[in-house]
Amino acid sequence: MSGATRKGVVLHLGVVALLAGLQFVLPAYHHGNLARVMVLASFALGYNVMFGYTGLLSLGHAMFFAAGLYGMGLAMRHLGLPALPALALGVLCGAALAALVGLLALRTAGVAFMIVTLMFAQTGYLTILYFGAFTRGDEGFVIPRAARRIGALDLSEPTTRYFAALLLLGLCLFATLALVRSSTGRVLIAIRENEDRARMLGYDVFRYKLLAMVISGAMAGAAGAAYGLLFGYVGATFASVQYSIFPLLWVLLGGAGTVLGPLVGTLFMFYLIDLSSGFTSAYMLIAGVALVLLTLFAPRGLMGLVRARLVPWLP
Amino acid sequence: MAAVTLLSATGITRDFGGLRAVDQVDFELPEGQIRALIGPNGAGKTTFVNLLCGRLAPSAGRIVFAGEDVTRLPAHARIARGMAYTFQITSIFAALSLYDNVALAAQRRLAAGEGLGAAVAAALGRVGLAGRADQTAGDLSYGHQRLLEIAMGLAQRPRLLILDEPTQGLSDAEIEDFIALIRSVARDATILLIEHNMDVVMTLAERITVMDFGAVLAEGTPGEIKADRAVRIAYLGG
Amino acid sequence: MDFGPYLLLASMEGAVQAAVLALMALGLSLVFGVMRVVNIAHGEFFMLGAVLAWWFTSLVGGHPAFGFALALIGAPLIVGLVAVAADLLVLKRLDYDPERTIVATIGLLYIIQQLALEFYGPDARPVAAPFSWRIDLPWFGYSGYKLFVIAAAVVIMLGVWALLTRTRIGLVMRATQFDSETAQAFGIPVGRVYTMVFGLGAMLAALAAVLIVPIQQAHYLMGGDPLLLSFIVVIIGGLGSLRGTVVAAVLIGMSDGIISVFFSPTLAKILATLLVALVLVYRPTGLFGTRTA
């Protein structure tokens, strides 16, 4: 067991080192893209804790991303909070909202859980629009460059931004790795595999699910807050249904229940959409086709296939 | 030594719609005993143990376990207090390794996973599955899956081990091993056994409770039950 | 305008809403009830119906009634065929697994919506009403076509009701809804029933769209709001209960119409979505559904 753990740690360190190295060779356009992908992949990693490891399919994860984004953004805009405490507040908002929604939604399961989370997310989105006086609704607002600083670090400067995104991604990657290797992670996987059996081994299934949801919400909130800080924009689009579907798509594509899957899926889909948006405005067609094909032919996703065919120890 | 009551149920009743599956059952189980629960199909045995361990809520009645009223406690809390339940239909984590299956049963009582590896190895060893820890549980033969299920029960170190038809589908040789295993487990746990195989029941049980139509028909030693006319008519076929 | 007439106008607008919503939600409810499939792409079948209605009416010259009649037959047929194809190519292959079909229908949503964007474009386009007479009330004039929409929706719903309760096909559908395994054992071709129901559900959405499009214009993003509202209706009415669905549609459609006149529509939607989430959490059989064991 410990051999596999070590291999896992080395693999993920390697991935982080590779991403750090890419920073020096990438042209500016892809450099910026990759920073964006890393933040969004952190969002997907959070989604994976719930969906991939605990088996909870949420259709409302945009609300946790948006909780981080707006928790951070509104605190900076209206309360004049500096970047670092605002970031922390964003994480807290994501986790707290997840706890609140979880307390209600986890009373349901399966299809009902999907719809309840979808409805709560929609409520959140509409609430942002309704309080347009504070949130500037659909239009959103910009966080001025001068405010996007932590100490001497200028988060709007591309290299700093890239490494900040990498730091977030690294934290989420290793947090996930530690979680799934822990006894808590084992219980989450047990709940995914056979909830009744887990309960009859003495585990309070509800509490574990809630924990998974809070961890997931905290990661989504961190990603949302970081996104706003690094790219300087806070808008209601990030709370819309589309941003609830995206993490599902990324995780499905990359491989649910694998630690690297969310990163691979996000990277792949980001560039697919980026490339196709050069040809047509109907670029979300790619996302739709991908969802249908994945559910039909590759429900385990890319890294799931890698694990099944090549690398059985892949975490 | 005067036996201490580990588990007692009074007036336990459960209705499904208009149907009364378990009707006013009083049941007492002293610590350290091997008790068998028998009865024809549909007598309410599985429903009754599901009420005991909390998978179902009773419509009426009271359950006391180790001196504590657990009637309102959810299943996981009762398990955490020292009950263990092995399923009639094999219910393991098929996609996980044997190690993970047993570790899930053992880790709850071990602080910070200390000695987890040893505990898992010990439980697997007792059922004769040592050395298979890395195999995927779903790949095991049916008989071995039943043994894994029992290993998961053992790994919890329960005070009360409830076994729902554990020998179903096992070969004669496997059943003999099973009997020896239960005898050794019984040294430090109380055992409640639902069983159809009368040889197993008569060999293992110290006392037998017979259920029919959701109620207790008779209770006594194997000898008494064998001699009981009502039981023979209702169950053993005269 | 005084309060009285104003309320009357709001109620009439609400009734039009309710009629269309009932049709659309009936389709969603039928699909869920019989197949246990939550069809997230239902709104896109509605949109497709509207876009096709525009296309059919643009084909035919002369009196707008001709084009409209053509659309009323053609659009639901094509949408029904699209749904049948989706069922055969996707849903059937997933064995109607509840969670995976939801993900797949999200995929279908984007496929249909984005294809509409590609071929129909981002503009909203009007469709002429088949007739234009107005009813003169003492306080305001009211479009006769809107009253026609209500009447047509009622007729269609009665048709669906008759289909379900008076025909062999309906009996087969109800048997499948009640217990698909037993139905299968009695020789009912459950697979074909599912395909048919999915097609029928989509056709109801398309019919609703054809009826509303002379009032509302066709646009490739128009599927979202009706989808949300039908979800609300189906959940409040009790998942899979057709009678509950119709009652809830009238209630939600009327109150949404009336509330939107007096309050902010966003606030109305916030309250509605929140209500739905809480109903699912605390009363999963809906407010009108009956609890079954």
PDB file of C-alpha atoms in Angstrom, chain B residues 92-98 101 132-140 145 148:
ATOM      1  CA  ILE B  92     -19.584  -6.283   0.233  1.00  0.00           C
ATOM      2  CA  PHE B  93     -17.830  -3.423  -1.528  1.00  0.00           C
ATOM      3  CA  ALA B  94     -17.322  -5.328  -4.767  1.00  0.00           C
ATOM      4  CA  ALA B  95     -15.116  -2.729  -6.444  1.00  0.00           C
ATOM      5  CA  LEU B  96     -12.728  -2.406  -3.494  1.00  0.00           C
ATOM      6  CA  SER B  97      -9.914  -4.679  -2.348  1.00  0.00           C
ATOM      7  CA  LEU B  98     -10.372  -7.180   0.461  1.00  0.00           C
ATOM      8  CA  ASN B 101     -13.415  -3.974   2.823  1.00  0.00           C
ATOM      9  CA  ARG B 132      -5.641 -12.191  -0.595  1.00  0.00           C
ATOM     10  CA  ALA B 133      -5.779  -8.655   0.790  1.00  0.00           C
ATOM     11  CA  ASP B 134      -4.998  -7.010  -2.543  1.00  0.00           C
ATOM     12  CA  GLN B 135      -7.596  -8.896  -4.567  1.00  0.00           C
ATOM     13  CA  THR B 136     -10.775  -7.143  -5.641  1.00  0.00           C
ATOM     14  CA  ALA B 137     -13.684  -8.356  -3.526  1.00  0.00           C
ATOM     15  CA  GLY B 138     -16.027  -8.724  -6.494  1.00  0.00           C
ATOM     16  CA  ASP B 139     -13.656 -11.250  -8.097  1.00  0.00           C
ATOM     17  CA  LEU B 140     -13.982 -13.714  -5.198  1.00  0.00           C
ATOM     18  CA  GLN B 145     -17.484 -13.502  -0.443  1.00  0.00           C
ATOM     19  CA  LEU B 148     -15.274 -11.904   3.649  1.00  0.00           C
TER      20      LEU B 148
END
